[in-house]
PDB file of C-alpha atoms in Angstrom:
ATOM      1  CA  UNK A   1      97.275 -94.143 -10.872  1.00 53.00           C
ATOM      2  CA  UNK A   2      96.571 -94.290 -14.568  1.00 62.00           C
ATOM      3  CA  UNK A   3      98.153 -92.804 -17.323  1.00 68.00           C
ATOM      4  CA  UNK A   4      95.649 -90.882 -18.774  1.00 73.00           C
ATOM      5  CA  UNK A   5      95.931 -88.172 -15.598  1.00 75.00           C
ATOM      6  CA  UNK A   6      99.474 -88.062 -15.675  1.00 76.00           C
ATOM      7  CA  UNK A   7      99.332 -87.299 -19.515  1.00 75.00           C
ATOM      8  CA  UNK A   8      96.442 -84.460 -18.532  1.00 74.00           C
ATOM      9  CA  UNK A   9      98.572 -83.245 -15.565  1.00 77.00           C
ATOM     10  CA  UNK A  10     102.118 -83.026 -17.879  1.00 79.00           C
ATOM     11  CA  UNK A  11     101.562 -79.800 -19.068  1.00 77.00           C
ATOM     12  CA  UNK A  12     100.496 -78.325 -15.642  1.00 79.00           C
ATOM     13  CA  UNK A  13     103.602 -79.532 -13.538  1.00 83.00           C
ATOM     14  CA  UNK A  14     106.123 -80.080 -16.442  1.00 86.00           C
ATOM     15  CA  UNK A  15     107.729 -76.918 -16.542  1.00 88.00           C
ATOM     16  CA  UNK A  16     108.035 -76.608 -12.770  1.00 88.00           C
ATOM     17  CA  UNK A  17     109.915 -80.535 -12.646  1.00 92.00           C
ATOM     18  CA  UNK A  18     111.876 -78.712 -15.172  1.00 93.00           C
ATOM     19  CA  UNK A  19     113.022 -76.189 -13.101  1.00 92.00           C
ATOM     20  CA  UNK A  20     113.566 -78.567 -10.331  1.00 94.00           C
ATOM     21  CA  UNK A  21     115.779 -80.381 -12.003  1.00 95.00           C
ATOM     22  CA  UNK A  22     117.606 -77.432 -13.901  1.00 95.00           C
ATOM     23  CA  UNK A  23     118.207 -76.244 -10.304  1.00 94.00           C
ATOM     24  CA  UNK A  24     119.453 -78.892  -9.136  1.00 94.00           C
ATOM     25  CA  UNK A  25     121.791 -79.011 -12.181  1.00 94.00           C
ATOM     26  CA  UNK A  26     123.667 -75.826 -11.141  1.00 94.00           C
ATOM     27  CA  UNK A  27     123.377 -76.246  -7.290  1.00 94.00           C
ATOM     28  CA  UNK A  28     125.099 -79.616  -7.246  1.00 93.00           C
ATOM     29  CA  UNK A  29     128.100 -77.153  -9.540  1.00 93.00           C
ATOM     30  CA  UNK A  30     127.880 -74.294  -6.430  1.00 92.00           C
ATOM     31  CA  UNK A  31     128.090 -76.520  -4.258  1.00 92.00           C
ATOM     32  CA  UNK A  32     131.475 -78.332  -5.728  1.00 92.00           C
ATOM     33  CA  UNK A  33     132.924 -74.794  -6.472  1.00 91.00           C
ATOM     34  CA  UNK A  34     132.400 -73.628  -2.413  1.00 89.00           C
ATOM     35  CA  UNK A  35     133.443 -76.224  -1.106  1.00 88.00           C
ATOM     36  CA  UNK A  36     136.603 -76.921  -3.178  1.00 86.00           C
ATOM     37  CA  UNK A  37     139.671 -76.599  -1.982  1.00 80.00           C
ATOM     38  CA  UNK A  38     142.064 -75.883  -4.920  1.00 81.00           C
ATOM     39  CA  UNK A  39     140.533 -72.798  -7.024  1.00 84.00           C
ATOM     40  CA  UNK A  40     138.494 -74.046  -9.971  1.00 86.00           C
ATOM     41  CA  UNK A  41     139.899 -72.826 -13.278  1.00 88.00           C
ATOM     42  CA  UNK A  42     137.483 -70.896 -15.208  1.00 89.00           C
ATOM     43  CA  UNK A  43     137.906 -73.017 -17.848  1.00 89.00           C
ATOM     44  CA  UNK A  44     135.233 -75.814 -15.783  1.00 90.00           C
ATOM     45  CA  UNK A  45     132.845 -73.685 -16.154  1.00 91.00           C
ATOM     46  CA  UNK A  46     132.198 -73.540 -19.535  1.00 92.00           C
ATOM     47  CA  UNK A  47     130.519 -76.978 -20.292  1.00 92.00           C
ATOM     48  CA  UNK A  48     128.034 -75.675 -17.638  1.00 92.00           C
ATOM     49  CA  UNK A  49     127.343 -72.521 -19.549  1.00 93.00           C
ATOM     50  CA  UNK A  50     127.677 -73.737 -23.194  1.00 94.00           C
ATOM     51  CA  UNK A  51     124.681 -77.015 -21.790  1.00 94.00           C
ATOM     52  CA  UNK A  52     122.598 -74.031 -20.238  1.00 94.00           C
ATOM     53  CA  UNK A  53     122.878 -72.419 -23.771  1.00 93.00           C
ATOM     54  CA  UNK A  54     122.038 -75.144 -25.939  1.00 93.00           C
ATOM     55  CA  UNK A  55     119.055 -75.796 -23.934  1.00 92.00           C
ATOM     56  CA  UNK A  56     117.999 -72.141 -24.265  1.00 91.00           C
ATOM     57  CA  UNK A  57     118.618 -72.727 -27.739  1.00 90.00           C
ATOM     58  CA  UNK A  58     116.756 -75.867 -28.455  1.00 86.00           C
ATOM     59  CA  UNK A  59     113.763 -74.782 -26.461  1.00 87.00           C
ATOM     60  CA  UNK A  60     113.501 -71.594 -29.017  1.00 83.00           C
ATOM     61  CA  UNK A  61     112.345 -74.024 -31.848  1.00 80.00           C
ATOM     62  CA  UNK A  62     108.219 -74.077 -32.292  1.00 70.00           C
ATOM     63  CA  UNK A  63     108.006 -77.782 -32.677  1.00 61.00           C
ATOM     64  CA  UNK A  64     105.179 -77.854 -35.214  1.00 57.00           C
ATOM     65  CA  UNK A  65     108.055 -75.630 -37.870  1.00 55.00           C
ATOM     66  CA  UNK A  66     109.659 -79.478 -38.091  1.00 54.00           C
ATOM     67  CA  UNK A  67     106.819 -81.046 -38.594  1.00 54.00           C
ATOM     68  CA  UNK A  68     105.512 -82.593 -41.486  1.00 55.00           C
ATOM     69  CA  UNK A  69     102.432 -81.698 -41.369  1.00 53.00           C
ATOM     70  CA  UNK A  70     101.920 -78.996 -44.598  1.00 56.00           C
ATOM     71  CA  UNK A  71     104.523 -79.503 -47.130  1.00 57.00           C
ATOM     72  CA  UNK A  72     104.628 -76.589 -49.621  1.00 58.00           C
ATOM     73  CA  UNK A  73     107.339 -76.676 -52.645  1.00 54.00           C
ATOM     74  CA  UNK A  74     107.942 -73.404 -52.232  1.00 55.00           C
ATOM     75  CA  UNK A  75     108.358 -73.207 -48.310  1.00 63.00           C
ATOM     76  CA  UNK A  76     112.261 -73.852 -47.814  1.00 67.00           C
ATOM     77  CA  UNK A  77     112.714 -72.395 -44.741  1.00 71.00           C
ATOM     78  CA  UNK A  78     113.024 -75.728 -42.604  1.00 76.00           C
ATOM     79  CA  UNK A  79     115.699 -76.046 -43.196  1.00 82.00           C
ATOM     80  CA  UNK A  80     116.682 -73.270 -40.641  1.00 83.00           C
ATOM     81  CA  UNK A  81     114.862 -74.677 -38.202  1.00 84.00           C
ATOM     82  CA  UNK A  82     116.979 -78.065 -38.237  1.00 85.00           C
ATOM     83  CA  UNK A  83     120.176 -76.405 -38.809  1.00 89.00           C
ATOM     84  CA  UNK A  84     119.728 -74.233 -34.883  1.00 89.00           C
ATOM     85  CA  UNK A  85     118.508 -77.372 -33.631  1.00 89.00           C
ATOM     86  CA  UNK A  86     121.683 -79.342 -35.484  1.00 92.00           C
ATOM     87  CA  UNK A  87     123.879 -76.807 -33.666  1.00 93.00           C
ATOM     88  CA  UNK A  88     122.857 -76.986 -30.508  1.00 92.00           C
ATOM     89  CA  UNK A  89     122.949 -80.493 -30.426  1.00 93.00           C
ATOM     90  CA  UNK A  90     126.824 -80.361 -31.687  1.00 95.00           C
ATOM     91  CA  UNK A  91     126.857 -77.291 -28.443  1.00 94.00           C
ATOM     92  CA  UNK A  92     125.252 -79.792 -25.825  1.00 94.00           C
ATOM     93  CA  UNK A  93     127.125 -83.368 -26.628  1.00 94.00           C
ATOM     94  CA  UNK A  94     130.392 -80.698 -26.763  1.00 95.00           C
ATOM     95  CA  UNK A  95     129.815 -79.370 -23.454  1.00 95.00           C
ATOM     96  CA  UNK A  96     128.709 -82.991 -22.142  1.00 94.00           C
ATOM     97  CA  UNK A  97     132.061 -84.592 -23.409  1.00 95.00           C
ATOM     98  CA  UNK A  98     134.399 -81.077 -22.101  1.00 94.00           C
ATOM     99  CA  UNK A  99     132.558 -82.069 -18.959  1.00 94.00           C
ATOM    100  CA  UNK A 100     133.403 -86.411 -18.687  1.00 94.00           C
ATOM    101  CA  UNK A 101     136.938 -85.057 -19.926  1.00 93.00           C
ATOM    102  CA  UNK A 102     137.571 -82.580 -16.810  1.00 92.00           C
ATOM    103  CA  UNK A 103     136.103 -85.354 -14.663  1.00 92.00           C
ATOM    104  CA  UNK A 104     138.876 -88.143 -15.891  1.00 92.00           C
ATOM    105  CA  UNK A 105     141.404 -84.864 -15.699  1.00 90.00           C
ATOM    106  CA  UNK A 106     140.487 -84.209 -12.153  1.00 88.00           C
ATOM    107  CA  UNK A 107     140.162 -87.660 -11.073  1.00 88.00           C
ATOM    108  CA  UNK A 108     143.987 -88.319 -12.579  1.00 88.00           C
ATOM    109  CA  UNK A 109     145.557 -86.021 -10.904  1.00 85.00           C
ATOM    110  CA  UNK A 110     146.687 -84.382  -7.330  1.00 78.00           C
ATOM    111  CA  UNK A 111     146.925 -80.835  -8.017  1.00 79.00           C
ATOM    112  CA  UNK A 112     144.049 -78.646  -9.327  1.00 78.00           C
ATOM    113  CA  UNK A 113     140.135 -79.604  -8.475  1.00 81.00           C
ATOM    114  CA  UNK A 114     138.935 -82.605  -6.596  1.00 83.00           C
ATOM    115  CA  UNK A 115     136.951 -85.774  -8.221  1.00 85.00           C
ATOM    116  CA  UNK A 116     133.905 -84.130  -6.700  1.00 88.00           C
ATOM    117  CA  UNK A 117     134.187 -81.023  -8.712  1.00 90.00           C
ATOM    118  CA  UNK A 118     134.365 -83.087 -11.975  1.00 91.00           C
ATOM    119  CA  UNK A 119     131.434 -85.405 -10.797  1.00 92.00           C
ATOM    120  CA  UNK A 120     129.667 -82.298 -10.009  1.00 92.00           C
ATOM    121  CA  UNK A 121     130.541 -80.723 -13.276  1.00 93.00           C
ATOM    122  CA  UNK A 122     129.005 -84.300 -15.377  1.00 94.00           C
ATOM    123  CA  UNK A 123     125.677 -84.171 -13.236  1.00 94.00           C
ATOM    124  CA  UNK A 124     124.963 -80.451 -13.956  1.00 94.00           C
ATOM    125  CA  UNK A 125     125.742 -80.985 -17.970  1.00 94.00           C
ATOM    126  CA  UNK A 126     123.620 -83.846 -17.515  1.00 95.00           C
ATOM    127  CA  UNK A 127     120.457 -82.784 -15.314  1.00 95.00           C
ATOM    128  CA  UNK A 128     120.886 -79.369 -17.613  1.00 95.00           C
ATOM    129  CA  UNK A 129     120.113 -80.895 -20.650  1.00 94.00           C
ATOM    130  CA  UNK A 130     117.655 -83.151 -19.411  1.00 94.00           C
ATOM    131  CA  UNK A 131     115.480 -80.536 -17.988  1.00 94.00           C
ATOM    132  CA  UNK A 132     115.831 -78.669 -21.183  1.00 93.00           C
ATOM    133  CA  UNK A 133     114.213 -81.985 -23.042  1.00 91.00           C
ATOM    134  CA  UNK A 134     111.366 -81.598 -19.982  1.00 91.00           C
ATOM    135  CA  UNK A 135     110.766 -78.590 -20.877  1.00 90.00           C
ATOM    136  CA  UNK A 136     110.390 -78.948 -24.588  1.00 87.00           C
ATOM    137  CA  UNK A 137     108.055 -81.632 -24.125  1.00 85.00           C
ATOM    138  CA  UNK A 138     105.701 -79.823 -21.961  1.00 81.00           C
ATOM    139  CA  UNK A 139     106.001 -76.467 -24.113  1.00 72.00           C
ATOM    140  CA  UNK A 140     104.827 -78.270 -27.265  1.00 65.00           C
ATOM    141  CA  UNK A 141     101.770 -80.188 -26.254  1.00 61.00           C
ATOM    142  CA  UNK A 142      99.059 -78.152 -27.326  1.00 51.00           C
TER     143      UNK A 142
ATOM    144  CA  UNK B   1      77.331 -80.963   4.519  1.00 59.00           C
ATOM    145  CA  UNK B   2      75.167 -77.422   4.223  1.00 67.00           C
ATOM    146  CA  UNK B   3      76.524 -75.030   5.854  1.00 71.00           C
ATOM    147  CA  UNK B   4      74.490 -71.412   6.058  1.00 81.00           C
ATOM    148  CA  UNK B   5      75.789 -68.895   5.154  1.00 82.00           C
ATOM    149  CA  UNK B   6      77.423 -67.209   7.547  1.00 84.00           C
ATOM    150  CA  UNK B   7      79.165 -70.254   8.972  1.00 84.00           C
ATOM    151  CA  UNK B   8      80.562 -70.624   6.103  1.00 82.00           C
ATOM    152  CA  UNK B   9      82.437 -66.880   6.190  1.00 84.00           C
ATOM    153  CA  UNK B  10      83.312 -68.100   9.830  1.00 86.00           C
ATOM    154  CA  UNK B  11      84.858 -70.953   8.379  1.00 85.00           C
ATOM    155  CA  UNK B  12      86.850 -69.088   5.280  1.00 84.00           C
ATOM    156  CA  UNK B  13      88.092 -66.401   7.975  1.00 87.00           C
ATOM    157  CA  UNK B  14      89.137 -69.292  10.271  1.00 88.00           C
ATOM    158  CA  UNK B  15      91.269 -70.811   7.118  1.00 88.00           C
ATOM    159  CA  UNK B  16      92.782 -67.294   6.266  1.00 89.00           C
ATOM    160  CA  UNK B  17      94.169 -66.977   9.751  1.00 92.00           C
ATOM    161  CA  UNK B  18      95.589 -70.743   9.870  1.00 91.00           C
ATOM    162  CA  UNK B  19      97.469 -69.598   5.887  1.00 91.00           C
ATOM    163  CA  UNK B  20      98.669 -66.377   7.929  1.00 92.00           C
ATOM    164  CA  UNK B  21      99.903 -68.207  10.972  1.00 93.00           C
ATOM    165  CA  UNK B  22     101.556 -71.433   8.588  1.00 93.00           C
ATOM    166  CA  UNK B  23     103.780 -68.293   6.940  1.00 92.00           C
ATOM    167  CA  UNK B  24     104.399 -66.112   9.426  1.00 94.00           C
ATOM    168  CA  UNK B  25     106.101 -69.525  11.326  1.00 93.00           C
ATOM    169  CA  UNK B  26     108.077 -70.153   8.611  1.00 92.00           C
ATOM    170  CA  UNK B  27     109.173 -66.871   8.881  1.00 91.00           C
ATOM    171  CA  UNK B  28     109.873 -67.123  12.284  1.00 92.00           C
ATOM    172  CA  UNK B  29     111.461 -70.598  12.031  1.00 91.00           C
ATOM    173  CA  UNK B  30     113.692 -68.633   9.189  1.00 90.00           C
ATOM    174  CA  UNK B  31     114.845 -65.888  11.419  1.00 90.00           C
ATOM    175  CA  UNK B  32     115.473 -68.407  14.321  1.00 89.00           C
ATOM    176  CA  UNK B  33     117.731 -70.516  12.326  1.00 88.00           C
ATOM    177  CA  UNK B  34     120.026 -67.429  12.064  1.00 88.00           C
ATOM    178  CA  UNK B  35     119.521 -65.628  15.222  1.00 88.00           C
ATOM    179  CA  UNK B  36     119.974 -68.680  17.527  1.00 88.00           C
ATOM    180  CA  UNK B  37     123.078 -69.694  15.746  1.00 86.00           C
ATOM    181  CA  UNK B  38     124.574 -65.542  15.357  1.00 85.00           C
ATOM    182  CA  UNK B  39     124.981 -67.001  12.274  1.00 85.00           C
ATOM    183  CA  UNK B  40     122.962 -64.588   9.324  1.00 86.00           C
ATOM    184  CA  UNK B  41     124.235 -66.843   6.305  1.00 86.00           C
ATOM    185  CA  UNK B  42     120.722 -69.065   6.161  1.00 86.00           C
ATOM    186  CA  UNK B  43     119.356 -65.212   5.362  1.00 86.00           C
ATOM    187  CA  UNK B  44     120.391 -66.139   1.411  1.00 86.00           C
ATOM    188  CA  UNK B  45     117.318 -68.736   0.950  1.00 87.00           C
ATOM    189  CA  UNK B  46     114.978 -65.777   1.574  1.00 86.00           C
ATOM    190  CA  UNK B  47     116.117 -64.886  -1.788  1.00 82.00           C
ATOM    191  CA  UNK B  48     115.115 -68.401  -3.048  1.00 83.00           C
ATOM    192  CA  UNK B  49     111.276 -67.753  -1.051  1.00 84.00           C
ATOM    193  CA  UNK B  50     110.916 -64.352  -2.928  1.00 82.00           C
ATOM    194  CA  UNK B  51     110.996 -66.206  -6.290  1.00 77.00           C
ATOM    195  CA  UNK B  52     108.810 -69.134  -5.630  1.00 76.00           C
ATOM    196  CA  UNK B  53     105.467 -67.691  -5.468  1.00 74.00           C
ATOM    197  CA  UNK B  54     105.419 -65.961  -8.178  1.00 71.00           C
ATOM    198  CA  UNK B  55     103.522 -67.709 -10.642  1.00 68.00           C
ATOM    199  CA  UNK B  56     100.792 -66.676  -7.812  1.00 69.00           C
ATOM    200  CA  UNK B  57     101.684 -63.233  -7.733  1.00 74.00           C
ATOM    201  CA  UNK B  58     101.636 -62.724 -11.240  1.00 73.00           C
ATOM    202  CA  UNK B  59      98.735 -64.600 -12.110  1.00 68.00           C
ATOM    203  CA  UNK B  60      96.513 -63.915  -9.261  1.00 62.00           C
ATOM    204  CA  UNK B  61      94.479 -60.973 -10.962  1.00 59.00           C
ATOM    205  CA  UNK B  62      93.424 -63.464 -13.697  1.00 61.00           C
ATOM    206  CA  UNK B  63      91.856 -66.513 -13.823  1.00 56.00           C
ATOM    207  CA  UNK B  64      94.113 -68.740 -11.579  1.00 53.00           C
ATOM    208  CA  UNK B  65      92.475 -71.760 -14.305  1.00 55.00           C
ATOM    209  CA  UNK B  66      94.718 -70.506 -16.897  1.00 53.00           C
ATOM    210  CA  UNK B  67      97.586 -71.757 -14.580  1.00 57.00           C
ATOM    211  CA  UNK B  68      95.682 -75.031 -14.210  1.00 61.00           C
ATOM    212  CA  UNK B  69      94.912 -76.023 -17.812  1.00 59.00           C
ATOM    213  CA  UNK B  70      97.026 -77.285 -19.826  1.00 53.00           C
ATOM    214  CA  UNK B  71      99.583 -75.492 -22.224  1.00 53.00           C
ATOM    215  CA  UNK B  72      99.038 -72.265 -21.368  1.00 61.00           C
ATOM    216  CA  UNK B  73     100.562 -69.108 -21.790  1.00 69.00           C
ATOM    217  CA  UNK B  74     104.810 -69.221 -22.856  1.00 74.00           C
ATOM    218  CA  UNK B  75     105.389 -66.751 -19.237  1.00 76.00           C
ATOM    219  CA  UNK B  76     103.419 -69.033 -17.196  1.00 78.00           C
ATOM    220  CA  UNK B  77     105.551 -72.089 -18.240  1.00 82.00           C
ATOM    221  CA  UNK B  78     108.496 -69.769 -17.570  1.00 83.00           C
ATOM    222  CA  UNK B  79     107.181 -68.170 -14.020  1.00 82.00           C
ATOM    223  CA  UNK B  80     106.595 -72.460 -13.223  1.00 84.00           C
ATOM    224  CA  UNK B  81     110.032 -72.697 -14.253  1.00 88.00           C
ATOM    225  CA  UNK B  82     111.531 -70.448 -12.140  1.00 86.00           C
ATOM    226  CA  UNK B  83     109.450 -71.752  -9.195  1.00 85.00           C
ATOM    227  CA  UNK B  84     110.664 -75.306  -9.965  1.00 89.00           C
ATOM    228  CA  UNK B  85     114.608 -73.624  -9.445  1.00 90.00           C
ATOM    229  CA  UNK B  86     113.583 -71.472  -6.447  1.00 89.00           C
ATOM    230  CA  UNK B  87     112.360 -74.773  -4.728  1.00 90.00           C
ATOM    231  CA  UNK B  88     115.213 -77.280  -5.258  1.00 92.00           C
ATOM    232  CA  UNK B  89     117.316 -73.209  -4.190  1.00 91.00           C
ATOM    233  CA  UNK B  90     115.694 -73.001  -0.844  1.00 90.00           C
ATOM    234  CA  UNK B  91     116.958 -76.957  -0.270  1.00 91.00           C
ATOM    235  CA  UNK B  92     119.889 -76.368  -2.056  1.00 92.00           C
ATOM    236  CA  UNK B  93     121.336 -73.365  -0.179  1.00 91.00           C
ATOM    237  CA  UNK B  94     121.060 -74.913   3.029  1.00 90.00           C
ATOM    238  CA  UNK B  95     122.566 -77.795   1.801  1.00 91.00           C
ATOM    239  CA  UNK B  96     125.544 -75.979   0.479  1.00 91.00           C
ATOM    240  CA  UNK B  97     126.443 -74.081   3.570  1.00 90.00           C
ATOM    241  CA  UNK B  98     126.067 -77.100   5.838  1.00 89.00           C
ATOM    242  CA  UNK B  99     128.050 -79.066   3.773  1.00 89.00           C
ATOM    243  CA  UNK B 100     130.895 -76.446   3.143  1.00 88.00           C
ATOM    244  CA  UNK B 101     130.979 -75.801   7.084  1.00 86.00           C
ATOM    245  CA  UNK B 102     129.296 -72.552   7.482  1.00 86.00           C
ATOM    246  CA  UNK B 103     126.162 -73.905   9.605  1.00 87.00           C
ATOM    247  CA  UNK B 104     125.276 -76.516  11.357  1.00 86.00           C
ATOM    248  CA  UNK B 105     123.122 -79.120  11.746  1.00 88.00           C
ATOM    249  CA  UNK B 106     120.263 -77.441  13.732  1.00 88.00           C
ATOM    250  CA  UNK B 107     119.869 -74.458  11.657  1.00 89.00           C
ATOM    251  CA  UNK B 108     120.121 -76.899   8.544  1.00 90.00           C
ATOM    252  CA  UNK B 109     117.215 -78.632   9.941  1.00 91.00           C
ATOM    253  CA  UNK B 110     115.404 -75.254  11.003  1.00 91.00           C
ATOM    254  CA  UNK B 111     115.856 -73.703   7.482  1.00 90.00           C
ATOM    255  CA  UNK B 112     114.367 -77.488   5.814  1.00 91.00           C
ATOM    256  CA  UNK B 113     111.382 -77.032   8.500  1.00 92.00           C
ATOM    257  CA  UNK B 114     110.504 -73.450   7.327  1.00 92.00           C
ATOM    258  CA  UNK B 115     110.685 -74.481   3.830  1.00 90.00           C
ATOM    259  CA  UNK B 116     108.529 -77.021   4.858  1.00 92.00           C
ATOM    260  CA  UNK B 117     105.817 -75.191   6.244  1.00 92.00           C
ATOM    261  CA  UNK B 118     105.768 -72.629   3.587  1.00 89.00           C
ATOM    262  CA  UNK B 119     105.518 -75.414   1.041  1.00 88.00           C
ATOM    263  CA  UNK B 120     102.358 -76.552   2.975  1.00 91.00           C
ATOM    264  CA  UNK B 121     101.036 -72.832   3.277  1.00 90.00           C
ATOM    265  CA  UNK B 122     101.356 -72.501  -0.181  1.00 84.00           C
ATOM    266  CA  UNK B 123      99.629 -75.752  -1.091  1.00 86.00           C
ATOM    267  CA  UNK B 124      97.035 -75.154   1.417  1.00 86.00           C
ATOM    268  CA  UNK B 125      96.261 -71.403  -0.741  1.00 83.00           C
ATOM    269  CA  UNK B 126      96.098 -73.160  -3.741  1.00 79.00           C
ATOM    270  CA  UNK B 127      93.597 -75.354  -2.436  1.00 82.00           C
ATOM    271  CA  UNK B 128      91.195 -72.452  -0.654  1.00 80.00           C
ATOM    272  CA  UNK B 129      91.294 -69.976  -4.094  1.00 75.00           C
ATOM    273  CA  UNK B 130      90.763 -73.638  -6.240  1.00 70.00           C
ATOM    274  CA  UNK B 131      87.320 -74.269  -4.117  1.00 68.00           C
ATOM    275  CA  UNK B 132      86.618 -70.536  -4.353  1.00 63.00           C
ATOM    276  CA  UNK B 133      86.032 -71.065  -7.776  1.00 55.00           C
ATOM    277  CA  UNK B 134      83.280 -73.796  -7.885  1.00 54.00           C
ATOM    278  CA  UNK B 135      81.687 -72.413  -4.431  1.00 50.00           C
ATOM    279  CA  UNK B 136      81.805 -68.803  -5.749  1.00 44.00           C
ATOM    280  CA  UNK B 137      79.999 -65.867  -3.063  1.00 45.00           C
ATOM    281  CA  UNK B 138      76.947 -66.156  -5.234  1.00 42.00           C
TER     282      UNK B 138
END
């Protein structure tokens, strides 16, 4: 198998893996909510949402507005660009860390959600915004 | 291997009718994993099938190459997209309700089988309007 087809093959299959994995982000988080026993605080959800968001928003940016390819004195509107991108970093490592904190909270103690609805919380942050860097990659290879 | 010309309609007929008969048993494999079970909660995944061929439905009229090449249009990354969630769905939502109790382990491995064979179907359609191109009627 050599590289050179999987390169040419990227863009063709790239955004579907990215859905795959996006799905499999939030399924792993239905599944912990069903089958929990204690009911899961609204609160939980929100590192879900506020990944799903930040990937939305990173995947907005045209990747060749960064670039440094024509560099006109007068053209100051990159900065712009990096500032959405700054935020939804700052949105995405947020919702990442609200999620490892929930897991240590449910892990601790007795009452409230299970460990499994904490892990479950981590791996859809996690396989969230790692499809959303799939998809980025496969958007911007023109 | 030359094949005249009208075994070779014989031959495109014979592969329609194996497509219809791969997805009308996953349908029936589907229907059986509820109705065997009087248990209609495996019904959800046909939500998941509805949304996974349509990066075929949409782009069927036009040239199915645009969905082949590279890049391509921003809606058919995002119809790929959704097809990539509605596949890991239709494992998922069996998944779910077997392991939160609602079914069991037959109509789990019923509604894997259908997805299965409509997986295959599906590949199998790709494959027959791909060689349609190059072979062409003319």
């Amino acid at each position: 198998m050599d590289s050179n087809n999987f390169l040419a093959a990227w863009p063709v299959v790239g955004p579907g893996v990215a859905g795959a994995v996006f799905g499999a982000g939030w399924w792993f988080w239905v599944d912990a909510v069903v089958c929990s026993a204690a009911a899961v605080p609204f609160l939980h959800y929100l590192p879900g949402f506020f990944a799903s968001f930040a990937a939305l928003m990173f995947n907005c940016v045209n990747r060749e507005d960064i670039g440094d390819g024509y560099y006109s004195p007068y053209d100051d509107s990159e900065w712009r660009v990096k500032l959405w991108l700054f935020i939804s970093y700052v949105v995405s490592f947020v919702s990442l860390a609200g999620a490892v904190g929930f897991l240590v909270q449910d892990a601790l103690t007795d009452t409230g959600p299970s460990a499994w609805t904490g892990t479950a919380g981590v791996l859809q942050c996690v396989f969230v915004l790692v499809s959303g860097l799939i998809y980025w990659t496969c958007h911007s290879e023109d | 291997m030359a094949l005249s010309r009208s075994m070779r309609t014989c031959l495109h007929s014979a592969r329609l009718a194996f497509l219809a008969i791969l997805v009308s048993g996953g349908i029936v494999l589907q229907i059986l994993a509820c109705a065997l079970y009087n248990n209609w909660w495996p019904m959800l995944t046909v939500l998941m099938y509805l949304i996974l061929p349509m990066p075929l439905i949409f782009f069927l009229g036009s040239d199915t190459s645009s969905m082949m090449s590279n890049g391509g249009d921003g809606w058919v990354n995002f119809t790929k997209f959704l097809t990539g969630t509605s596949v890991v769905g239709s494992i998922a939502i069996p998944s779910i309700l077997k392991h939160a109790g609602v079914i069991g382990w037959g109509a789990l491995s019923m509604e894997l089988s259908s997805f299965v064979v409509f997986g295959v179907a599906i590949l199998w359609f790709l494959q027959m309007s791909g060689e349609d191109e190059y072979s062409g009627v003319f």
